[in-house]
PDB file of C-alpha atoms in Angstrom:
ATOM      1  CA  MET A  27     -13.377  -5.681 -27.839  1.00  0.00           C
ATOM      2  CA  ASN A  28     -14.501  -2.507 -29.526  1.00  0.00           C
ATOM      3  CA  ASN A  29     -13.743  -0.279 -26.565  1.00  0.00           C
ATOM      4  CA  ALA A  30     -10.440   1.556 -26.809  1.00  0.00           C
ATOM      5  CA  ARG A  31     -10.268   1.649 -23.017  1.00  0.00           C
ATOM      6  CA  PRO A  32      -9.806  -1.834 -21.484  1.00  0.00           C
ATOM      7  CA  THR A  33     -12.491  -2.902 -19.012  1.00  0.00           C
ATOM      8  CA  VAL A  34     -11.653  -4.908 -15.900  1.00  0.00           C
ATOM      9  CA  ALA A  35     -14.072  -6.537 -13.450  1.00  0.00           C
ATOM     10  CA  ILE A  36     -12.930  -7.203  -9.868  1.00  0.00           C
ATOM     11  CA  THR A  37     -14.544  -9.983  -7.830  1.00  0.00           C
ATOM     12  CA  GLY A  38     -13.833 -11.940  -4.653  1.00  0.00           C
ATOM     13  CA  PRO A  39     -13.990 -11.372  -0.882  1.00  0.00           C
ATOM     14  CA  ASP A  40     -10.676  -9.492  -0.478  1.00  0.00           C
ATOM     15  CA  SER A  41     -10.825  -5.950   0.918  1.00  0.00           C
ATOM     16  CA  TRP A  42      -7.098  -5.149   1.298  1.00  0.00           C
ATOM     17  CA  LEU A  43      -5.731  -5.477  -2.235  1.00  0.00           C
ATOM     18  CA  ARG A  44      -8.963  -4.292  -3.828  1.00  0.00           C
ATOM     19  CA  PRO A  45      -8.746  -0.488  -3.366  1.00  0.00           C
ATOM     20  CA  MET A  46      -5.032  -0.416  -4.206  1.00  0.00           C
ATOM     21  CA  LEU A  47      -5.549  -2.490  -7.345  1.00  0.00           C
ATOM     22  CA  ILE A  48      -8.544  -0.450  -8.492  1.00  0.00           C
ATOM     23  CA  ALA A  49      -6.599   2.805  -8.069  1.00  0.00           C
ATOM     24  CA  ARG A  50      -3.661   1.363  -9.982  1.00  0.00           C
ATOM     25  CA  LEU A  51      -5.761   0.063 -12.878  1.00  0.00           C
ATOM     26  CA  GLU A  52      -7.655   3.328 -13.162  1.00  0.00           C
ATOM     27  CA  ALA A  53      -4.342   5.210 -13.211  1.00  0.00           C
ATOM     28  CA  ALA A  54      -3.375   2.953 -16.136  1.00  0.00           C
ATOM     29  CA  ASP A  55      -6.479   4.188 -17.985  1.00  0.00           C
ATOM     30  CA  MET A  56      -8.541   1.057 -17.488  1.00  0.00           C
ATOM     31  CA  SER A  57     -12.264   1.110 -16.755  1.00  0.00           C
ATOM     32  CA  VAL A  58     -12.779  -0.849 -13.525  1.00  0.00           C
ATOM     33  CA  HIS A  59     -16.023  -2.375 -12.245  1.00  0.00           C
ATOM     34  CA  ASP A  60     -16.144  -3.735  -8.691  1.00  0.00           C
ATOM     35  CA  LEU A  61     -18.614  -6.621  -8.830  1.00  0.00           C
ATOM     36  CA  GLY A  62     -18.385  -7.584  -5.162  1.00  0.00           C
ATOM     37  CA  PRO A  63     -17.974 -11.290  -4.348  1.00  0.00           C
ATOM     38  CA  GLY A  64     -18.941 -12.361  -7.862  1.00  0.00           C
ATOM     39  CA  THR A  65     -21.586 -12.294 -10.548  1.00  0.00           C
ATOM     40  CA  SER A  66     -23.613 -14.560 -12.800  1.00  0.00           C
ATOM     41  CA  LEU A  67     -23.462 -12.050 -15.638  1.00  0.00           C
ATOM     42  CA  VAL A  68     -20.352 -10.540 -17.217  1.00  0.00           C
ATOM     43  CA  ARG A  69     -20.714  -8.365 -20.303  1.00  0.00           C
ATOM     44  CA  ALA A  70     -18.268  -6.283 -22.343  1.00  0.00           C
ATOM     45  CA  VAL A  71     -15.341  -7.086 -20.040  1.00  0.00           C
ATOM     46  CA  ASP A  72     -11.753  -7.626 -21.155  1.00  0.00           C
ATOM     47  CA  THR A  73     -10.463  -9.107 -17.901  1.00  0.00           C
ATOM     48  CA  VAL A  74     -11.950 -10.604 -14.754  1.00  0.00           C
ATOM     49  CA  ILE A  75      -9.736 -10.547 -11.636  1.00  0.00           C
ATOM     50  CA  HIS A  76     -10.741 -12.688  -8.655  1.00  0.00           C
ATOM     51  CA  LEU A  77      -9.249 -11.731  -5.293  1.00  0.00           C
ATOM     52  CA  PRO A  78      -9.669 -14.249  -2.437  1.00  0.00           C
ATOM     53  CA  LEU A  79      -8.715 -13.403   1.123  1.00  0.00           C
ATOM     54  CA  LEU A  80      -4.915 -13.636   1.243  1.00  0.00           C
ATOM     55  CA  MET A  81      -5.051 -15.209   4.712  1.00  0.00           C
ATOM     56  CA  PRO A  82      -7.570 -17.569   6.286  1.00  0.00           C
ATOM     57  CA  GLY A  83     -10.211 -15.320   7.800  1.00  0.00           C
ATOM     58  CA  SER A  84     -12.650 -17.812   9.263  1.00  0.00           C
ATOM     59  CA  ALA A  85     -13.210 -21.487   9.911  1.00  0.00           C
ATOM     60  CA  SER A  86     -14.701 -21.759   6.394  1.00  0.00           C
ATOM     61  CA  PRO A  87     -11.980 -21.897   3.711  1.00  0.00           C
ATOM     62  CA  ALA A  88     -14.562 -21.918   0.911  1.00  0.00           C
ATOM     63  CA  ASN A  89     -15.903 -18.572   2.129  1.00  0.00           C
ATOM     64  CA  ASP A  90     -12.385 -17.171   2.527  1.00  0.00           C
ATOM     65  CA  VAL A  91     -11.527 -17.810  -1.115  1.00  0.00           C
ATOM     66  CA  GLY A  92     -14.964 -16.921  -2.466  1.00  0.00           C
ATOM     67  CA  ALA A  93     -15.463 -20.396  -3.910  1.00  0.00           C
ATOM     68  CA  SER A  94     -19.175 -20.333  -4.771  1.00  0.00           C
ATOM     69  CA  ALA A  95     -19.224 -16.791  -6.172  1.00  0.00           C
ATOM     70  CA  GLY A  96     -15.941 -17.486  -7.950  1.00  0.00           C
ATOM     71  CA  ARG A  97     -17.301 -20.540  -9.741  1.00  0.00           C
ATOM     72  CA  MET A  98     -20.376 -18.575 -10.789  1.00  0.00           C
ATOM     73  CA  THR A  99     -18.197 -15.755 -12.099  1.00  0.00           C
ATOM     74  CA  PHE A 100     -15.895 -18.089 -14.032  1.00  0.00           C
ATOM     75  CA  VAL A 101     -18.861 -19.733 -15.759  1.00  0.00           C
ATOM     76  CA  ALA A 102     -20.253 -16.298 -16.598  1.00  0.00           C
ATOM     77  CA  ALA A 103     -16.857 -15.220 -17.943  1.00  0.00           C
ATOM     78  CA  ALA A 104     -16.618 -18.337 -20.091  1.00  0.00           C
ATOM     79  CA  THR A 105     -20.136 -17.825 -21.425  1.00  0.00           C
ATOM     80  CA  ALA A 106     -19.351 -14.202 -22.285  1.00  0.00           C
ATOM     81  CA  LYS A 107     -16.004 -15.226 -23.818  1.00  0.00           C
ATOM     82  CA  VAL A 108     -14.049 -12.864 -21.579  1.00  0.00           C
ATOM     83  CA  PRO A 109     -10.504 -12.793 -23.040  1.00  0.00           C
ATOM     84  CA  ARG A 110      -8.628 -13.032 -19.723  1.00  0.00           C
ATOM     85  CA  VAL A 111      -9.255 -14.258 -16.181  1.00  0.00           C
ATOM     86  CA  VAL A 112      -6.739 -13.608 -13.385  1.00  0.00           C
ATOM     87  CA  VAL A 113      -6.866 -15.364 -10.016  1.00  0.00           C
ATOM     88  CA  ALA A 114      -4.718 -14.261  -7.075  1.00  0.00           C
ATOM     89  CA  SER A 115      -3.557 -17.182  -4.943  1.00  0.00           C
ATOM     90  CA  ARG A 116      -0.939 -18.191  -2.383  1.00  0.00           C
ATOM     91  CA  LEU A 117       2.282 -20.190  -2.315  1.00  0.00           C
ATOM     92  CA  ALA A 118       2.311 -23.127   0.073  1.00  0.00           C
ATOM     93  CA  SER A 119       3.842 -26.538   0.499  1.00  0.00           C
ATOM     94  CA  GLU A 120       2.066 -29.679  -0.660  1.00  0.00           C
ATOM     95  CA  SER A 121       1.055 -30.563   2.895  1.00  0.00           C
ATOM     96  CA  PRO A 122      -2.733 -30.789   3.332  1.00  0.00           C
ATOM     97  CA  ASN A 123      -4.278 -27.536   4.533  1.00  0.00           C
ATOM     98  CA  PRO A 124      -7.996 -26.642   4.194  1.00  0.00           C
ATOM     99  CA  TYR A 125      -7.346 -23.036   3.119  1.00  0.00           C
ATOM    100  CA  VAL A 126      -4.724 -24.027   0.532  1.00  0.00           C
ATOM    101  CA  ASP A 127      -6.933 -26.874  -0.692  1.00  0.00           C
ATOM    102  CA  ALA A 128      -9.752 -24.357  -1.213  1.00  0.00           C
ATOM    103  CA  LEU A 129      -7.411 -22.059  -3.141  1.00  0.00           C
ATOM    104  CA  ARG A 130      -6.268 -24.895  -5.396  1.00  0.00           C
ATOM    105  CA  ALA A 131      -9.885 -25.896  -6.035  1.00  0.00           C
ATOM    106  CA  LEU A 132     -10.627 -22.263  -6.955  1.00  0.00           C
ATOM    107  CA  GLU A 133      -7.688 -22.235  -9.381  1.00  0.00           C
ATOM    108  CA  HIS A 134      -8.894 -25.450 -11.021  1.00  0.00           C
ATOM    109  CA  SER A 135     -12.430 -24.095 -11.216  1.00  0.00           C
ATOM    110  CA  ALA A 136     -11.210 -21.124 -13.250  1.00  0.00           C
ATOM    111  CA  ALA A 137      -8.866 -23.164 -15.448  1.00  0.00           C
ATOM    112  CA  ASN A 138     -11.489 -25.801 -16.186  1.00  0.00           C
ATOM    113  CA  VAL A 139     -14.083 -23.411 -17.638  1.00  0.00           C
ATOM    114  CA  CYS A 140     -12.207 -20.326 -18.901  1.00  0.00           C
ATOM    115  CA  ARG A 141      -9.963 -20.302 -21.951  1.00  0.00           C
ATOM    116  CA  HIS A 142      -7.218 -17.888 -20.786  1.00  0.00           C
ATOM    117  CA  VAL A 143      -6.447 -17.999 -17.059  1.00  0.00           C
ATOM    118  CA  THR A 144      -3.447 -16.594 -15.210  1.00  0.00           C
ATOM    119  CA  ILE A 145      -2.875 -17.793 -11.641  1.00  0.00           C
ATOM    120  CA  VAL A 146      -0.647 -15.478  -9.587  1.00  0.00           C
ATOM    121  CA  ARG A 147       0.586 -17.305  -6.488  1.00  0.00           C
ATOM    122  CA  THR A 148       2.312 -15.090  -3.966  1.00  0.00           C
ATOM    123  CA  ALA A 149       4.355 -15.706  -0.861  1.00  0.00           C
ATOM    124  CA  HIS A 150       3.290 -13.703   2.204  1.00  0.00           C
ATOM    125  CA  PRO A 151       2.148 -10.305   0.822  1.00  0.00           C
ATOM    126  CA  VAL A 152       3.178  -7.404   3.044  1.00  0.00           C
ATOM    127  CA  GLY A 153       2.628  -3.650   2.874  1.00  0.00           C
ATOM    128  CA  GLY A 154       4.431  -0.941   4.793  1.00  0.00           C
ATOM    129  CA  PRO A 155       3.906  -0.136   8.487  1.00  0.00           C
ATOM    130  CA  ALA A 156       1.032   2.261   7.704  1.00  0.00           C
ATOM    131  CA  ASN A 157      -0.930  -0.430   5.822  1.00  0.00           C
ATOM    132  CA  PRO A 158       0.723  -3.769   6.595  1.00  0.00           C
ATOM    133  CA  GLY A 159      -2.049  -6.071   5.440  1.00  0.00           C
ATOM    134  CA  PRO A 160      -3.686  -9.257   6.719  1.00  0.00           C
ATOM    135  CA  VAL A 161      -0.519 -11.355   6.973  1.00  0.00           C
ATOM    136  CA  VAL A 162       1.200  -8.914   9.315  1.00  0.00           C
ATOM    137  CA  ASP A 163      -2.044  -8.487  11.268  1.00  0.00           C
ATOM    138  CA  ALA A 164      -2.177 -12.259  11.777  1.00  0.00           C
ATOM    139  CA  LEU A 165       1.504 -12.539  12.692  1.00  0.00           C
ATOM    140  CA  ARG A 166       1.024  -9.871  15.365  1.00  0.00           C
ATOM    141  CA  ARG A 167      -2.189 -11.309  16.761  1.00  0.00           C
ATOM    142  CA  TYR A 168      -0.890 -14.855  17.075  1.00  0.00           C
ATOM    143  CA  ARG A 169       2.819 -14.333  17.642  1.00  0.00           C
ATOM    144  CA  SER A 170       2.800 -15.990  21.078  1.00  0.00           C
ATOM    145  CA  GLU A 171       1.125 -19.097  19.690  1.00  0.00           C
ATOM    146  CA  LEU A 172       3.420 -19.155  16.656  1.00  0.00           C
ATOM    147  CA  ALA A 173       6.496 -19.055  18.903  1.00  0.00           C
ATOM    148  CA  ALA A 174       5.561 -22.497  20.232  1.00  0.00           C
ATOM    149  CA  LEU A 175       4.992 -24.007  16.783  1.00  0.00           C
ATOM    150  CA  ALA A 176       7.061 -24.662  13.660  1.00  0.00           C
ATOM    151  CA  ASP A 177       9.477 -22.019  12.364  1.00  0.00           C
ATOM    152  CA  PRO A 178       9.306 -22.358   8.563  1.00  0.00           C
ATOM    153  CA  MET A 179      11.131 -20.316   5.952  1.00  0.00           C
ATOM    154  CA  VAL A 180       9.023 -17.606   4.311  1.00  0.00           C
ATOM    155  CA  HIS A 181       9.715 -15.301   1.406  1.00  0.00           C
ATOM    156  CA  PRO A 182       7.534 -12.176   1.916  1.00  0.00           C
ATOM    157  CA  VAL A 183       6.537 -10.104  -1.103  1.00  0.00           C
ATOM    158  CA  HIS A 184       5.931  -6.370  -1.010  1.00  0.00           C
ATOM    159  CA  VAL A 185       2.354  -5.633  -2.017  1.00  0.00           C
ATOM    160  CA  ASP A 186       3.481  -3.394  -4.882  1.00  0.00           C
ATOM    161  CA  ASP A 187       5.266  -6.343  -6.499  1.00  0.00           C
ATOM    162  CA  LEU A 188       2.091  -8.395  -6.227  1.00  0.00           C
ATOM    163  CA  LEU A 189       0.055  -5.555  -7.739  1.00  0.00           C
ATOM    164  CA  ASP A 190       2.628  -5.264 -10.548  1.00  0.00           C
ATOM    165  CA  ALA A 191       2.059  -8.903 -11.470  1.00  0.00           C
ATOM    166  CA  ILE A 192      -1.734  -8.760 -11.266  1.00  0.00           C
ATOM    167  CA  GLU A 193      -1.795  -5.621 -13.426  1.00  0.00           C
ATOM    168  CA  ALA A 194       0.542  -7.234 -15.961  1.00  0.00           C
ATOM    169  CA  ALA A 195      -1.706 -10.295 -16.117  1.00  0.00           C
ATOM    170  CA  ALA A 196      -4.757  -8.052 -16.546  1.00  0.00           C
ATOM    171  CA  ASP A 197      -3.304  -6.174 -19.512  1.00  0.00           C
ATOM    172  CA  GLY A 198      -1.787  -9.232 -21.178  1.00  0.00           C
ATOM    173  CA  ARG A 199       1.910  -8.748 -20.429  1.00  0.00           C
ATOM    174  CA  ILE A 200       1.764 -11.991 -18.461  1.00  0.00           C
ATOM    175  CA  GLY A 201       0.029 -14.717 -20.411  1.00  0.00           C
ATOM    176  CA  ALA A 202      -2.045 -17.686 -19.372  1.00  0.00           C
ATOM    177  CA  GLY A 203      -0.537 -20.102 -16.881  1.00  0.00           C
ATOM    178  CA  LEU A 204       0.863 -20.128 -13.387  1.00  0.00           C
ATOM    179  CA  VAL A 205       3.440 -17.720 -11.957  1.00  0.00           C
ATOM    180  CA  GLU A 206       5.011 -17.550  -8.512  1.00  0.00           C
ATOM    181  CA  LEU A 207       6.080 -14.428  -6.652  1.00  0.00           C
ATOM    182  CA  ALA A 208       8.567 -14.232  -3.808  1.00  0.00           C
ATOM    183  CA  GLY A 209      10.535 -11.333  -2.409  1.00  0.00           C
ATOM    184  CA  PRO A 210      14.321 -10.992  -2.642  1.00  0.00           C
ATOM    185  CA  THR A 211      14.974 -12.074   0.966  1.00  0.00           C
ATOM    186  CA  PRO A 212      13.980 -15.339   2.691  1.00  0.00           C
ATOM    187  CA  TRP A 213      13.304 -15.252   6.437  1.00  0.00           C
ATOM    188  CA  ALA A 214      12.680 -17.663   9.257  1.00  0.00           C
ATOM    189  CA  LEU A 215       9.099 -16.961  10.315  1.00  0.00           C
ATOM    190  CA  SER A 216      10.188 -16.129  13.881  1.00  0.00           C
ATOM    191  CA  GLU A 217      12.586 -13.454  12.603  1.00  0.00           C
ATOM    192  CA  PHE A 218       9.942 -11.944  10.390  1.00  0.00           C
ATOM    193  CA  VAL A 219       7.412 -11.902  13.230  1.00  0.00           C
ATOM    194  CA  GLN A 220       9.946 -10.115  15.428  1.00  0.00           C
ATOM    195  CA  MET A 221      10.529  -7.409  12.823  1.00  0.00           C
ATOM    196  CA  VAL A 222       6.889  -6.628  12.059  1.00  0.00           C
ATOM    197  CA  SER A 223       5.926  -6.781  15.749  1.00  0.00           C
ATOM    198  CA  ALA A 224       8.668  -4.478  17.045  1.00  0.00           C
ATOM    199  CA  GLY A 225       7.307  -2.091  19.657  1.00  0.00           C
ATOM    200  CA  ILE A 226       3.943  -3.846  20.037  1.00  0.00           C
ATOM    201  CA  SER A 227       2.921  -4.976  23.505  1.00  0.00           C
ATOM    202  CA  ASP A 228      -0.013  -7.300  24.180  1.00  0.00           C
ATOM    203  CA  SER A 229      -0.595  -5.644  27.548  1.00  0.00           C
ATOM    204  CA  SER A 230      -0.764  -2.143  26.074  1.00  0.00           C
ATOM    205  CA  ASP A 231      -2.703  -2.892  22.901  1.00  0.00           C
ATOM    206  CA  SER A 232      -6.304  -3.768  23.699  1.00  0.00           C
ATOM    207  CA  PHE A 233      -7.095  -4.688  20.083  1.00  0.00           C
ATOM    208  CA  LEU A 234      -4.343  -7.271  19.885  1.00  0.00           C
ATOM    209  CA  ALA A 235      -5.153  -8.522  23.368  1.00  0.00           C
ATOM    210  CA  GLN A 236      -8.787  -9.021  22.342  1.00  0.00           C
ATOM    211  CA  TRP A 237      -7.714 -11.112  19.368  1.00  0.00           C
ATOM    212  CA  LYS A 238      -5.313 -13.067  21.527  1.00  0.00           C
ATOM    213  CA  LEU A 239      -8.212 -14.252  23.666  1.00  0.00           C
ATOM    214  CA  ARG A 240      -9.705 -15.881  20.574  1.00  0.00           C
ATOM    215  CA  ALA A 241      -6.509 -17.537  19.369  1.00  0.00           C
ATOM    216  CA  GLY A 242      -7.602 -20.982  20.503  1.00  0.00           C
ATOM    217  CA  GLY A 243     -10.764 -21.007  18.381  1.00  0.00           C
ATOM    218  CA  ALA A 244     -11.286 -22.555  14.969  1.00  0.00           C
ATOM    219  CA  THR A 245     -10.312 -19.358  13.153  1.00  0.00           C
ATOM    220  CA  GLY A 246      -7.112 -18.998  15.162  1.00  0.00           C
ATOM    221  CA  LYS A 247      -6.172 -22.606  14.446  1.00  0.00           C
ATOM    222  CA  ALA A 248      -6.802 -22.128  10.720  1.00  0.00           C
ATOM    223  CA  ILE A 249      -4.565 -19.046  10.704  1.00  0.00           C
ATOM    224  CA  THR A 250      -1.686 -20.493  12.721  1.00  0.00           C
ATOM    225  CA  SER A 251      -1.806 -23.724  10.723  1.00  0.00           C
ATOM    226  CA  PHE A 252      -1.343 -21.789   7.509  1.00  0.00           C
ATOM    227  CA  LEU A 253       1.318 -19.441   8.892  1.00  0.00           C
ATOM    228  CA  THR A 254       3.452 -22.337  10.100  1.00  0.00           C
ATOM    229  CA  ASP A 255       3.584 -23.760   6.572  1.00  0.00           C
ATOM    230  CA  THR A 256       6.511 -22.982   4.282  1.00  0.00           C
ATOM    231  CA  SER A 257       5.891 -20.018   1.970  1.00  0.00           C
ATOM    232  CA  MET A 258       8.672 -20.315  -0.606  1.00  0.00           C
ATOM    233  CA  PRO A 259       8.718 -20.421  -4.428  1.00  0.00           C
ATOM    234  CA  SER A 260       9.611 -23.514  -6.424  1.00  0.00           C
ATOM    235  CA  HIS A 261      11.890 -21.391  -8.665  1.00  0.00           C
ATOM    236  CA  ARG A 262      10.292 -23.041 -11.690  1.00  0.00           C
ATOM    237  CA  LEU A 263       7.439 -20.658 -12.342  1.00  0.00           C
ATOM    238  CA  SER A 264       8.820 -17.152 -11.863  1.00  0.00           C
ATOM    239  CA  SER A 265       7.011 -14.100 -13.160  1.00  0.00           C
ATOM    240  CA  PRO A 266       8.014 -12.840 -16.647  1.00  0.00           C
ATOM    241  CA  LEU A 267       8.411  -9.444 -14.973  1.00  0.00           C
ATOM    242  CA  GLY A 268      11.482 -10.753 -13.199  1.00  0.00           C
ATOM    243  CA  THR A 269      12.227 -11.290  -9.529  1.00  0.00           C
ATOM    244  CA  PRO A 270      10.571  -8.762  -7.201  1.00  0.00           C
ATOM    245  CA  GLN A 271      13.168  -6.292  -5.973  1.00  0.00           C
ATOM    246  CA  ARG A 272      11.308  -4.402  -3.242  1.00  0.00           C
ATOM    247  CA  ASP A 273      12.795  -5.638   0.018  1.00  0.00           C
ATOM    248  CA  VAL A 274      10.212  -5.695   2.809  1.00  0.00           C
ATOM    249  CA  ALA A 275      12.939  -5.519   5.448  1.00  0.00           C
ATOM    250  CA  THR A 276      14.434  -2.391   3.923  1.00  0.00           C
ATOM    251  CA  ILE A 277      11.064  -0.645   3.929  1.00  0.00           C
ATOM    252  CA  TRP A 278      10.249  -1.595   7.515  1.00  0.00           C
ATOM    253  CA  ASN A 279      13.712  -0.891   8.884  1.00  0.00           C
ATOM    254  CA  THR A 280      13.819   2.502   7.158  1.00  0.00           C
ATOM    255  CA  VAL A 281      10.574   3.532   8.835  1.00  0.00           C
ATOM    256  CA  GLU A 282      11.814   2.245  12.182  1.00  0.00           C
ATOM    257  CA  ALA A 283      15.050   4.205  11.830  1.00  0.00           C
ATOM    258  CA  ASP A 284      13.082   7.399  11.093  1.00  0.00           C
ATOM    259  CA  ARG A 285      11.163   7.232  14.351  1.00  0.00           C
ATOM    260  CA  PRO A 286      12.309   9.616  17.106  1.00  0.00           C
TER     261      PRO A 286
END
């Protein structure tokens, strides 16, 4: 590209990572264009980053991952010879799951048409208590239902570690291929739910209670099905940046200890 300042286009249905990633890329002196769900035309762009929802958000996995708009964007990126495409994705077991199947189809869609694609698969991404993110929201909303289901091992990743990897893929420090991200501490899902739900009462929180009433619907089943799957790395495809070191438990427990 002739531009001295790298240009990045953001697509996909995500709304949680998006503002944090845009702020980070702009702070790194990149020109960022938010193209919404996707586009059929990409011009003068160095990197396209596609951000699906990081948790099932409906009974339609294809909508959750932005499948149609993603395919259109990847074709446009290939036509425009965009040097890099980055796709955020999720770790999961090989057990059939509609949301994971849609993510894998999205990954293949990018890899099949674009010449330089980096897939960043993350275990459960988690922010701090002030902005915990969709995984923690789901764990809180459906914790009663989850208690009666499987108790898999999970390996939550702090959102800043995930943003580190996506930024590194966008600027070329991580090359084409597949990388996996997992935090430094594995948890049983039940233990992790207990930590992020400390102090929350269904009877006193009308928002959570409202969601609880809908837990038996198709969306609730899609969410609990995914959450009760193992979210651990294979240890074969670690990020070139090294193992994430931000410990989610340390961050949450520090905030809890600071409360009066």
